[in-house]
Coordinates of C-alpha atoms in Angstrom, one line a residue:
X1 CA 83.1 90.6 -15.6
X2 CA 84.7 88.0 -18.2
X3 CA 83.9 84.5 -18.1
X4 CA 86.9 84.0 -16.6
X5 CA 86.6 85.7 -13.6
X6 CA 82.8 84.3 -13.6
X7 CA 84.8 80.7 -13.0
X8 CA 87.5 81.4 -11.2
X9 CA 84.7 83.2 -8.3
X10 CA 82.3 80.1 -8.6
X11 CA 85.0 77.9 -8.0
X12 CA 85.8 79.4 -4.9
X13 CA 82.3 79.2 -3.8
X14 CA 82.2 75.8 -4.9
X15 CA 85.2 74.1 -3.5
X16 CA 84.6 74.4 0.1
X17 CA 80.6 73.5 -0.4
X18 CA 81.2 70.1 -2.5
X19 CA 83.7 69.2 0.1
X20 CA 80.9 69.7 3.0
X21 CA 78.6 67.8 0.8
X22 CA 80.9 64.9 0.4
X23 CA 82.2 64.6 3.9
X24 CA 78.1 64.9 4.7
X25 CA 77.3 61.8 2.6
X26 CA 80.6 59.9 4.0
X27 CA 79.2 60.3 7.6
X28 CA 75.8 59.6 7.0
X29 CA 76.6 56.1 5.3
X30 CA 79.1 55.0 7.2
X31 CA 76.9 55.7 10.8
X32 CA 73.1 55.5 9.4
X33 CA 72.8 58.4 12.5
X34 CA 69.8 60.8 12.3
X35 CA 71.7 63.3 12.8
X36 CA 74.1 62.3 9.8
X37 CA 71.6 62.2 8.0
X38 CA 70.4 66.1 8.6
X39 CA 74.1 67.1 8.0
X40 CA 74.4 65.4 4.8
X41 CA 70.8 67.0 3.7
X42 CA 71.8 70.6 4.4
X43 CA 75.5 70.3 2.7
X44 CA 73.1 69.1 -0.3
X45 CA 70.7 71.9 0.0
X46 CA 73.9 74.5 -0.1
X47 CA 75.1 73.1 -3.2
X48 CA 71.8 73.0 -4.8
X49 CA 71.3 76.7 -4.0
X50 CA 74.4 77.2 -5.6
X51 CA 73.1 76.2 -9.0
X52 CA 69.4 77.5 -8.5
X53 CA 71.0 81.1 -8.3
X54 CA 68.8 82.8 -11.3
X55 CA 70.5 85.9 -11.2
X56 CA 74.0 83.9 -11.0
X57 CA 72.8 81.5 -14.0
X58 CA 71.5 85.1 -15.9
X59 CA 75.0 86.7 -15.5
X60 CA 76.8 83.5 -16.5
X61 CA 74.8 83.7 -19.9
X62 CA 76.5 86.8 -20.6
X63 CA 79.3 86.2 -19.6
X64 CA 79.6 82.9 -21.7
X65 CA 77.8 85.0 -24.9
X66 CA 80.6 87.5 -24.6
X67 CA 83.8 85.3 -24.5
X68 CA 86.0 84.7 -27.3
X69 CA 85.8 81.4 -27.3
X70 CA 89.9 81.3 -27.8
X71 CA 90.8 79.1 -24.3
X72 CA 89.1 75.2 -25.0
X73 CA 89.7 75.0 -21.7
X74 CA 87.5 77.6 -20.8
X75 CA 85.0 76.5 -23.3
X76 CA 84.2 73.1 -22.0
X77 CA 84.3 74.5 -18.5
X78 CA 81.6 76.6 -19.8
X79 CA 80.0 73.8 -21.8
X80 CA 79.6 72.0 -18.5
X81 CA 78.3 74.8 -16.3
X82 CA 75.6 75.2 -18.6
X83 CA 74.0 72.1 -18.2
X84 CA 74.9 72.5 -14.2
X85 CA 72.8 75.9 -14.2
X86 CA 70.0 74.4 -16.4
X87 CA 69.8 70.9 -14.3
X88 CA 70.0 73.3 -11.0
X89 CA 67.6 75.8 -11.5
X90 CA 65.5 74.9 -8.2
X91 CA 63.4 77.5 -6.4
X92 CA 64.4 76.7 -2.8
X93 CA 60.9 74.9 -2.4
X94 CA 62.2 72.6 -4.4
X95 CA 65.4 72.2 -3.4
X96 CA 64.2 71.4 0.5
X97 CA 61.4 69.0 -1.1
X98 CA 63.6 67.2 -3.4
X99 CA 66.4 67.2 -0.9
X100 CA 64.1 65.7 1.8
X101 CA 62.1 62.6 -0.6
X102 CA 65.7 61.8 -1.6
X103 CA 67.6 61.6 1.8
X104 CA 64.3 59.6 3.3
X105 CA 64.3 56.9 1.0
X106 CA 68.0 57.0 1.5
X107 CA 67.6 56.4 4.8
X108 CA 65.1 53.4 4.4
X109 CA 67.5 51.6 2.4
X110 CA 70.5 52.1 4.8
X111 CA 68.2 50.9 7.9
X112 CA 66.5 48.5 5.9
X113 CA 67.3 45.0 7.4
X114 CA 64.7 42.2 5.3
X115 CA 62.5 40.4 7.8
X116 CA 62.8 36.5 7.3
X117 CA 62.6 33.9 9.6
X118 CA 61.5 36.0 12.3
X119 CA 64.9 37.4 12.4
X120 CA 66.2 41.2 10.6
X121 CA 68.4 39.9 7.8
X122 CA 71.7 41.9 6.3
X123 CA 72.0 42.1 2.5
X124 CA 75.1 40.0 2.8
X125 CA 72.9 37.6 4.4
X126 CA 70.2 37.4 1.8
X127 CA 73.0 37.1 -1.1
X128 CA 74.4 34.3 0.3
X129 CA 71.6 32.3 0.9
X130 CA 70.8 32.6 -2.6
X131 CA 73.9 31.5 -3.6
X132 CA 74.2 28.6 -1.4
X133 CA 70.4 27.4 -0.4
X134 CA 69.2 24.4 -2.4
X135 CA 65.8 24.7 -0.5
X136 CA 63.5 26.2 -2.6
X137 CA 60.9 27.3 -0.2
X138 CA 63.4 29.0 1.8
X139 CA 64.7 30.7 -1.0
X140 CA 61.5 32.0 -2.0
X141 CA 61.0 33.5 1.3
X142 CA 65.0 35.0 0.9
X143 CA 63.6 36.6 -2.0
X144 CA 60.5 38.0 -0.8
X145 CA 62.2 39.5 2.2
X146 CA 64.6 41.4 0.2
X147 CA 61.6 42.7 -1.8
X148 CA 60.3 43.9 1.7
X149 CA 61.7 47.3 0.8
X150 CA 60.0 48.1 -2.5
X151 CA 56.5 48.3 -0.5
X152 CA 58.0 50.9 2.3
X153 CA 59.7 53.0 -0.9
X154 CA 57.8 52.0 -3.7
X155 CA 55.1 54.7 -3.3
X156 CA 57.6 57.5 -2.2
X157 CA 59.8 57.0 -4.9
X158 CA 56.3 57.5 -7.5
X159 CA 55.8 61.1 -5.7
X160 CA 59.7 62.1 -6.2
X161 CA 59.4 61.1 -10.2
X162 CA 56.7 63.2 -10.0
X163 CA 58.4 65.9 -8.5
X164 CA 61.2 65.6 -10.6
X165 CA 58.6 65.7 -14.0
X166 CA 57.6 68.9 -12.4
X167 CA 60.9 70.5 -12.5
X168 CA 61.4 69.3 -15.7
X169 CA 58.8 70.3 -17.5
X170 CA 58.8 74.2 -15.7
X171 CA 62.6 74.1 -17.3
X172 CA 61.1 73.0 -20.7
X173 CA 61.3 69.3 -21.0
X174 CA 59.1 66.4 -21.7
X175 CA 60.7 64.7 -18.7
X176 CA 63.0 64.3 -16.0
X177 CA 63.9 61.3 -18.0
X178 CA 65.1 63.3 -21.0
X179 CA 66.2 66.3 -19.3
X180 CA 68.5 64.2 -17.0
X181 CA 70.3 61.8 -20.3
X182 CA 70.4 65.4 -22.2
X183 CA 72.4 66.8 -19.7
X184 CA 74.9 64.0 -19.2
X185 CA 76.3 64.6 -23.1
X186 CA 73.6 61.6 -23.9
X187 CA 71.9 61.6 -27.3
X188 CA 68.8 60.2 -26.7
X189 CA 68.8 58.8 -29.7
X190 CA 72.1 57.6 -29.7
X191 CA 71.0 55.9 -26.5
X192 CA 68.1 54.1 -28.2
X193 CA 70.6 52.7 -31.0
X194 CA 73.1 51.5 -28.7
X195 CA 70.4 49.7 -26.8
X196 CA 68.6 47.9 -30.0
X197 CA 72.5 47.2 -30.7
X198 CA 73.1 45.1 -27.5
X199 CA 69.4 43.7 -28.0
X200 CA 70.0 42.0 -31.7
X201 CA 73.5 41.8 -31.0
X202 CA 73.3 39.5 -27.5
X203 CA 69.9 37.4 -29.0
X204 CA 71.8 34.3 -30.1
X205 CA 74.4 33.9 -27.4
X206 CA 71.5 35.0 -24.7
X207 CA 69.2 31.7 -26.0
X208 CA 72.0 29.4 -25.8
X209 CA 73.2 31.0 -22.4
X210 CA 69.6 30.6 -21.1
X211 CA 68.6 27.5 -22.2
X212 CA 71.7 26.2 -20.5
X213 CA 71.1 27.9 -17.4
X214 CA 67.3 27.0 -17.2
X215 CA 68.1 23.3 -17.4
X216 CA 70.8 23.4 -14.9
X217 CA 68.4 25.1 -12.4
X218 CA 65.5 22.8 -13.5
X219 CA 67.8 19.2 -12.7
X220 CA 69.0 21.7 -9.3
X221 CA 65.2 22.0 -8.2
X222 CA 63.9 18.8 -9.7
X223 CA 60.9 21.1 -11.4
X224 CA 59.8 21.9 -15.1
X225 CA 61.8 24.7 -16.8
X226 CA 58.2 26.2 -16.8
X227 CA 58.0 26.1 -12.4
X228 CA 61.6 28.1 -12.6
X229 CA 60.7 31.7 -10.9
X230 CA 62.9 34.3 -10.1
X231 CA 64.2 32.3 -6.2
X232 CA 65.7 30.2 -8.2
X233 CA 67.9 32.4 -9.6
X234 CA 71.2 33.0 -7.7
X235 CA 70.8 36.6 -6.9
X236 CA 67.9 38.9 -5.6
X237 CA 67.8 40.7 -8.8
X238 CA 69.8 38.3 -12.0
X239 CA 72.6 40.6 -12.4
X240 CA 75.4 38.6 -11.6
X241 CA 76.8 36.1 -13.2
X242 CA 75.7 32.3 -11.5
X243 CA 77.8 30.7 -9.3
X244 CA 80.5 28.9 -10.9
X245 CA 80.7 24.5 -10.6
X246 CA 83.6 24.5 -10.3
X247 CA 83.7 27.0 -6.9
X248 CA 85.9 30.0 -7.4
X249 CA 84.5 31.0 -3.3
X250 CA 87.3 28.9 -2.1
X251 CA 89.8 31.0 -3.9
X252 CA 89.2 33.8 -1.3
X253 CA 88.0 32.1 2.2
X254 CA 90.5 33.4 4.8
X255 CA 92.2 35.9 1.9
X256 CA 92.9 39.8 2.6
X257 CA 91.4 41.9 -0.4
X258 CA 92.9 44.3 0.4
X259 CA 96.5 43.0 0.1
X260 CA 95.4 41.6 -3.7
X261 CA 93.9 44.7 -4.4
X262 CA 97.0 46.6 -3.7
X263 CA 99.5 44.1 -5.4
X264 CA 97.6 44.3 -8.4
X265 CA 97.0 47.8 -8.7
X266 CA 100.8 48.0 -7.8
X267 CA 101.8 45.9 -10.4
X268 CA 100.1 47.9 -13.2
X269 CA 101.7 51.0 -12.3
X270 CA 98.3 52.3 -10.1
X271 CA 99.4 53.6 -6.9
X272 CA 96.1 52.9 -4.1
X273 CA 98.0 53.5 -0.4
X274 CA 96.2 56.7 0.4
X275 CA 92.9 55.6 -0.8
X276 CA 93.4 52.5 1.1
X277 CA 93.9 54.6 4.1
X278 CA 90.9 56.9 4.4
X279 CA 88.4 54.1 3.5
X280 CA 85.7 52.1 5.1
X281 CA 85.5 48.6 4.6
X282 CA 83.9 46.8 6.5
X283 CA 80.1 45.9 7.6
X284 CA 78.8 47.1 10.9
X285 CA 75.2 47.7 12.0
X286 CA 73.5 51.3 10.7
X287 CA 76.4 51.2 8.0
X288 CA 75.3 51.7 4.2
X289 CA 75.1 48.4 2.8
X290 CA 76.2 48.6 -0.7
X291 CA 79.5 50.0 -2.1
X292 CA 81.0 52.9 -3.7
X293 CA 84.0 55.6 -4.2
X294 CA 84.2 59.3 -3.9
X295 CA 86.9 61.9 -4.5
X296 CA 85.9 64.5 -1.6
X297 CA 88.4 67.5 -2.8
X298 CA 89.0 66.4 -6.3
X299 CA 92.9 65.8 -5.5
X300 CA 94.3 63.6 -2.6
X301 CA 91.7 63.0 -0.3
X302 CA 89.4 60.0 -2.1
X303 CA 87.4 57.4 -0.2
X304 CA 85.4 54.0 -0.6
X305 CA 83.2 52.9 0.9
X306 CA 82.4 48.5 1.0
X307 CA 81.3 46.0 3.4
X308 CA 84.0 43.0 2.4
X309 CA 83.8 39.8 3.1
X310 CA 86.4 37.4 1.9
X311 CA 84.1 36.2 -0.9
X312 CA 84.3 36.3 -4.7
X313 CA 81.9 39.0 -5.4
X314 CA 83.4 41.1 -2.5
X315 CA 86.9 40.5 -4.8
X316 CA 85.0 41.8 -7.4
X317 CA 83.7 44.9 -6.1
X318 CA 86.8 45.9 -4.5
X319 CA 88.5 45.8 -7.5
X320 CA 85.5 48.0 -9.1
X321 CA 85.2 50.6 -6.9
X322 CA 89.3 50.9 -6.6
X323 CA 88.9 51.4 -10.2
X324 CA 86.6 54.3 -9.6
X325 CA 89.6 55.1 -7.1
X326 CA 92.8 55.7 -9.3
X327 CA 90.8 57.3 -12.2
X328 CA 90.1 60.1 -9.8
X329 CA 94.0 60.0 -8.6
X330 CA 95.5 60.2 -11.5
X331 CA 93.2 63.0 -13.4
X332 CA 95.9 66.1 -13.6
X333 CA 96.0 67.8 -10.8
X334 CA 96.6 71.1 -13.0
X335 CA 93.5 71.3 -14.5
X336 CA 91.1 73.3 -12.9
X337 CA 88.9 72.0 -10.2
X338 CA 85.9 71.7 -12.7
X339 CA 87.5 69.5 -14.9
X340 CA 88.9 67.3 -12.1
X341 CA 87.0 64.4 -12.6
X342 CA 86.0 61.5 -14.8
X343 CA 85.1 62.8 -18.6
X344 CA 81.3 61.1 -18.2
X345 CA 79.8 58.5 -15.6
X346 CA 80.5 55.9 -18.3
X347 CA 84.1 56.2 -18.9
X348 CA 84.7 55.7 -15.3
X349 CA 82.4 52.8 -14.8
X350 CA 84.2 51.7 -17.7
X351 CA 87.1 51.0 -15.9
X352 CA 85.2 50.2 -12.9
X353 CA 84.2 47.3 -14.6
X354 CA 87.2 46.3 -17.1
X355 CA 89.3 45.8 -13.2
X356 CA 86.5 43.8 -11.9
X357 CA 86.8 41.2 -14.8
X358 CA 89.9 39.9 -13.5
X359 CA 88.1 37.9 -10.3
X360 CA 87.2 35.3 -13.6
X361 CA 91.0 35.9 -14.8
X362 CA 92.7 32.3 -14.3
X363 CA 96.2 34.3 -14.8
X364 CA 95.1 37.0 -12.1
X365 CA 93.8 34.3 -9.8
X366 CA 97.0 32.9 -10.5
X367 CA 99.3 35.9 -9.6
X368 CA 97.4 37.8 -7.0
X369 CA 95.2 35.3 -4.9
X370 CA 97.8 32.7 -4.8
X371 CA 95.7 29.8 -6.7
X372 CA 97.7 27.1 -7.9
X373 CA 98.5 27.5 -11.9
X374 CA 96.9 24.2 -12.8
X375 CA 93.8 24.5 -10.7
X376 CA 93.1 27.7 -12.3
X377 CA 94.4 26.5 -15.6
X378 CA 92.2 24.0 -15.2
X379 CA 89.1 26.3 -13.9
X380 CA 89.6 28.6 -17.0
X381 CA 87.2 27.4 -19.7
X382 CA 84.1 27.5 -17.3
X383 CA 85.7 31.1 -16.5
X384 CA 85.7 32.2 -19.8
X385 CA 81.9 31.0 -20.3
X386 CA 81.1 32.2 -16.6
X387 CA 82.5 35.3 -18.2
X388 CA 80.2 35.4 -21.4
X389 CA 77.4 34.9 -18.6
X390 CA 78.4 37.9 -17.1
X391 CA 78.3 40.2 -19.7
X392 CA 74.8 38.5 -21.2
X393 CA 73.3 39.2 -18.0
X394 CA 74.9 42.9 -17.0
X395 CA 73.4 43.6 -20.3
X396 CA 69.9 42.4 -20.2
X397 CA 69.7 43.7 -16.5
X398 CA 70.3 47.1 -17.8
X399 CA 67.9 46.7 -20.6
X400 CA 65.6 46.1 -18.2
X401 CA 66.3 49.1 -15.8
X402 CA 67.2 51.5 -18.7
X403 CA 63.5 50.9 -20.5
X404 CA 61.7 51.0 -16.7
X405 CA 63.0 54.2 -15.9
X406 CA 62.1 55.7 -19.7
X407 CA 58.4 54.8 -19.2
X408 CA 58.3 55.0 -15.2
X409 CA 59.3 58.7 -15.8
X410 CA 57.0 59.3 -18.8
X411 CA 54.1 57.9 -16.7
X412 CA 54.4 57.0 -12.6
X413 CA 51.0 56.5 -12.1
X414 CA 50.6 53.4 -14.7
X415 CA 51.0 50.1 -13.2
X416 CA 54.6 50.0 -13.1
X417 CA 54.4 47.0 -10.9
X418 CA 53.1 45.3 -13.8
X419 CA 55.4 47.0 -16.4
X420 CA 58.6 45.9 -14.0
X421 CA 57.9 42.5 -15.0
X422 CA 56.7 42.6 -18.7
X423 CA 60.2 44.0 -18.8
X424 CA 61.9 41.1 -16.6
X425 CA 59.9 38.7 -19.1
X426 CA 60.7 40.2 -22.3
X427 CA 64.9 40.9 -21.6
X428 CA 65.6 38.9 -18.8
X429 CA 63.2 35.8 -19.8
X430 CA 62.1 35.6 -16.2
X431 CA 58.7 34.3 -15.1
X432 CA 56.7 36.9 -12.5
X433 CA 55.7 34.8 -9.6
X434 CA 52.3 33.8 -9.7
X435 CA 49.5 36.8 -8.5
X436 CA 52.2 38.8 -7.3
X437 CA 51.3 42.5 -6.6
X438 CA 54.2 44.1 -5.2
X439 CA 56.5 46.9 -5.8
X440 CA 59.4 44.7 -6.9
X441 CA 60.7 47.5 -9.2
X442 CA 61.5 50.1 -6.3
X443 CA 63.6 47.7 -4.4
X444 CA 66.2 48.9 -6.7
X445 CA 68.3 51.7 -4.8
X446 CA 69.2 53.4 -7.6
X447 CA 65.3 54.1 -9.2
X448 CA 65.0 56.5 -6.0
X449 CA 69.0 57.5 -5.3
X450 CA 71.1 57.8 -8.6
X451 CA 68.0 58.2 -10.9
X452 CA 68.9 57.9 -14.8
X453 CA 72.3 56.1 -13.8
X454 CA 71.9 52.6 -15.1
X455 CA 72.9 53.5 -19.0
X456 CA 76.1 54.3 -18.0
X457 CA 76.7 50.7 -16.7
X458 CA 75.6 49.6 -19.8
X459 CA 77.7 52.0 -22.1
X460 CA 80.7 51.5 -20.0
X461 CA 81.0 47.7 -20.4
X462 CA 81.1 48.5 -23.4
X463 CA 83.9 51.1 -23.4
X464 CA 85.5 48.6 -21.5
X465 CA 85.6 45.7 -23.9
X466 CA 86.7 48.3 -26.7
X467 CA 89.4 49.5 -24.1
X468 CA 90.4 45.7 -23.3
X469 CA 90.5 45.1 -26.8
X470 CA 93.0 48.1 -27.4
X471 CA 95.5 47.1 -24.3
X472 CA 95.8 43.8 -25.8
X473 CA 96.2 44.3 -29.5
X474 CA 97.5 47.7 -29.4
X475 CA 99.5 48.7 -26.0
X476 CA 100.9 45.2 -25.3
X477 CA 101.6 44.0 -29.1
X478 CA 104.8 42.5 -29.1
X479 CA 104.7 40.9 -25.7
X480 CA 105.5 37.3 -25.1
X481 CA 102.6 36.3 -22.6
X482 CA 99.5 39.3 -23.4
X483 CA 97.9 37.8 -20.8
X484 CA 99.9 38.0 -18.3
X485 CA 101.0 41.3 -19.0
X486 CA 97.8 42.5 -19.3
X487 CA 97.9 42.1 -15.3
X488 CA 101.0 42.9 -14.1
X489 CA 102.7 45.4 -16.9
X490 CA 103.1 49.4 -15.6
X491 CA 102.6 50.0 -19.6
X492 CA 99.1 49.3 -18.6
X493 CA 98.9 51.8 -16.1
X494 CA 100.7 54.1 -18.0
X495 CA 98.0 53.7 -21.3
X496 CA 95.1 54.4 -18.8
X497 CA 97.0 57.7 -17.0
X498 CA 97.8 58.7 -20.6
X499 CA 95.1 58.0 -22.5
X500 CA 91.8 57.6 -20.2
X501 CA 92.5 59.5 -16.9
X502 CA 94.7 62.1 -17.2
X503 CA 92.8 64.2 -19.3
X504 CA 89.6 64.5 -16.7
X505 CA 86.7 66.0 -17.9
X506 CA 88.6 68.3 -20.4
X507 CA 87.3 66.7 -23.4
X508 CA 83.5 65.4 -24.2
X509 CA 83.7 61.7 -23.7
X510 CA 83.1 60.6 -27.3
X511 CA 86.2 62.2 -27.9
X512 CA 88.2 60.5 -24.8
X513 CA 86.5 56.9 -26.2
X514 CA 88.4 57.8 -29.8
X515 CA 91.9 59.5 -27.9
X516 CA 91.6 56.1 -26.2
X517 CA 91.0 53.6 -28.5
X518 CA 91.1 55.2 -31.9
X519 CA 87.5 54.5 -32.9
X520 CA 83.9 56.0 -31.4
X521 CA 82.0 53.8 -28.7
X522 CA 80.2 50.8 -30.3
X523 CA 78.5 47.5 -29.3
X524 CA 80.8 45.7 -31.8
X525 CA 83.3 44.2 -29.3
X526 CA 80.9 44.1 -26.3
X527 CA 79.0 41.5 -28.6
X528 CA 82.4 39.6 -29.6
X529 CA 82.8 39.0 -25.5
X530 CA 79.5 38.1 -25.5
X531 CA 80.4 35.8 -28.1
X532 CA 83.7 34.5 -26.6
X533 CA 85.0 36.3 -29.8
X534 CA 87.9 38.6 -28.5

């Protein structure tokens, strides 16, 4: 058999199980039914067998060692399947363990509504009362709610590191940790640099940003910047930006997001109808709570999932996730099916995020959300800073998660609880409430569900500042207003098809990062945004 023929056989073994998988997942977290959930746990378990094959993986090795390397397409294809075989290789114990931690904890966070006030609080709910309470007890108890779920998942997600380790280290590696960032295309130590990079680089503008901020919520709360604990902070975990003084809320009460979201993807050339169409979002009760996009058959048929409300971060994350949306619609259809998609996690949250900046855009608020030019003339300084806050606190957020998992994976049973916050006091300069002995840590979704995930945030803000930063000065030189055309030009579009989606997964992504903006993926203009430097 050539390697060929290997591929072109897998692939149709492939296709039809990844589309059962994804449909699976679509069901179970847009109903939160038991039975769902079973569904979506034995579409995993098929595709895991698929990769846990040895005598498959032990045939592909030949195969591979044979070819004559002459077709790059073949290549990477090859490339790829490697690290699927050696991340897959599962005996079918652990495939039906793995398969079964994963989906529970799953399921806790879907059904999870946070006890408070006697009554069973939605996410939604708990966000906005930390964005809008100025009662300080009652925001303290918002926050403790929410961390209701890291004591129900807290000690099952320990066991499934563990589990994970296990695999790991039977398929030679210190860790899940390092097996998992080795088979993305990560460099460990590429990693590490990167993140020192954002660290030193993000010091100065962090201090200022945070001394700010602390005496803001100190005058707010009438306390000592020393009584500030994590309540006060406007969201359950400091990831977002705070909420603006000068409200940009009432920019979207009674707006359709869908409508903006479709003019402005229209405008830059990025058709969204048929996603738009086969999505899901809305809230309703057993639904998945959070947000995200999937391309079930690698081609036409690609879904997201959100629970909108006409709210700024709702703006936000519809623009994110449609993001996710178009790269997966516009990779070339003629490549083959295992080079449909994005070329890394990063590159895709990359533009995930670059769309999302625009909710803070005063010329997009402007042109899509109908806001009057002078308010949001007016509103665009404290944007711009909001906008520097953003990116400060994205960044320390994932320093946080990115060092947790490292160590959480190297050791579960140390007192993590503990660690959690020496990390939230060291990046995000957060005080741990007093005594507190809780599992803070796994109320994070993705510690359990999209384990090793969070450096990709990370290293796809920055792709998308360097990819901003090549739009601007490179694709739109020469146009009278950048700024606007940075909106609402097709040549936009048309740069991303080009030079970002089209070429899927045919390429490594440090290559795609240098086809797209001429230079390898560095901190350098991350820290200019960071800086209000662009």
């Amino acid at each position: 058999m050539s390697l060929q023929t290997f591929i072109d056989t897998l692939t149709g073994e492939l296709v039809p199980l990844y589309k059962e998988a994804c449909e699976g997942y679509w069901e179970f977290t847009t109903t939160g039914k038991p039975e769902a959930m079973e569904r979506s746990a034995n579409a995993d378990k098929k595709m895991l067998a698929l990769w846990a094959d040895p005598a498959r993986f032990t045939e592909f090795k030949q195969v591979s060692a044979a070819d004559d390397k002459s077709d790059p397409i073949r290549s990477r294809i090859a490339e790829q399947l490697l690290n699927d075989f050696t991340g897959g290789a599962l005996t079918p114990e652990e495939i039906e363990d793995s398969v079964k931690r994963e989906k529970e904890i799953e399921n806790d966070f879907t059904t999870f509504r946070a006890l408070v006030g006697g009554e069973k609080r939605t996410e939604n709910w708990l966000r906005e009362q930390l964005k809008t309470s100025s009662d300080a007890a009652f925001r303290k108890e918002v926050w403790e709610g929410a961390k209701q779920i890291g004591t129900l998942v807290g000690p099952k997600v320990r066991e499934l590191v563990k589990a994970r380790n296990a695999i790991a280290r039977r398929l030679g590696y210190t860790d899940a940790w390092t097996m998992r960032i080795k088979l993305q295309e990560l460099d460990p130590e590429q990693l590490t640099s990167i993140l020192e990079q954002v660290f030193e680089g993000t010091k100065e503008p962090w201090a200022k940003f945070k001394r700010g901020l602390e005496a803001k919520l100190s005058k707010k709360y009438g306390i000592s910047t020393d009584e500030l604990y994590p309540w006060h902070y406007e969201d359950l975990f400091f990831q977002e930006a705070p909420v603006l003084e000068y409200s940009i809320e009432k920019f979207f009460e009674g707006k359709n997001l869908e409508a903006m979201t479709k003019s402005f993807y229209d405008a830059i050339g990025l058709e969204i109808d048929n996603i738009l169409k086969r999505s899901d979002l809305y809230e309703r009760e057993g639904k998945q709570q959070h947000a995200y996009c999937m391309s079930v058959d690698r081609a036409e048929d690609i879904r997201i999932l959100c629970n909108v409300k006409p709210t700024d971060y709702w703006m936000s994350t519809m623009l994110h996730e449609f993001g996710h949306g178009v790269y997966d619609a516009e990779i070339d259809h003629s490549l083959p099916f295992m080079l449909r998609s994005p070329a890394h996690t990063l590159t895709t949250e990359a533009i995930a995020m670059m769309m999302e900046r625009n909710v803070k855009n005063p010329v997009w608020l402007t042109m899509y959300a109908d806001v009057p030019k002078a308010d949001a003339e007016k509103a665009g300084a404290i944007f711009a800073e909001n906008m520097v806050a953003k990116h400060l606190i994205m960044a320390r957020w994932c320093l946080v998660m990115v060092n947790f998992e490292r160590a959480m994976y190297a050791n579960p049973d140390a007192d993590l609880d503990t660690y959690w916050w020496d990390l939230v006091e060291k990046y995000q300069e957060i005080k741990r409430p007093p005594n507190r002995k809780n599992s803070d840590w796994a109320a994070k979704i993705h510690l359990g569900c999209s384990p090793v995930y969070y450096q990709n945030y990370l290293l796809g803000d920055l792709m998308a500042s360097q990819l901003q930063y090549a739009i601007k000065h490179v694709v739109l030189n020469g146009e009278t207003d950048v700024e606007k055309a940075y909106v609402s030009s097709p040549k936009v579009g048309a740069f991303l098809k080009a030079k970002v989606f089209g070429p899927g997964s045919r390429w490594h992504w440090n290559k795609l990062v240098e086809f797209a903006t001429s230079e390898p993926l560095t901190a350098k203009a991350f820290i200019a945004a960071c800086k209000n430097q662009h």
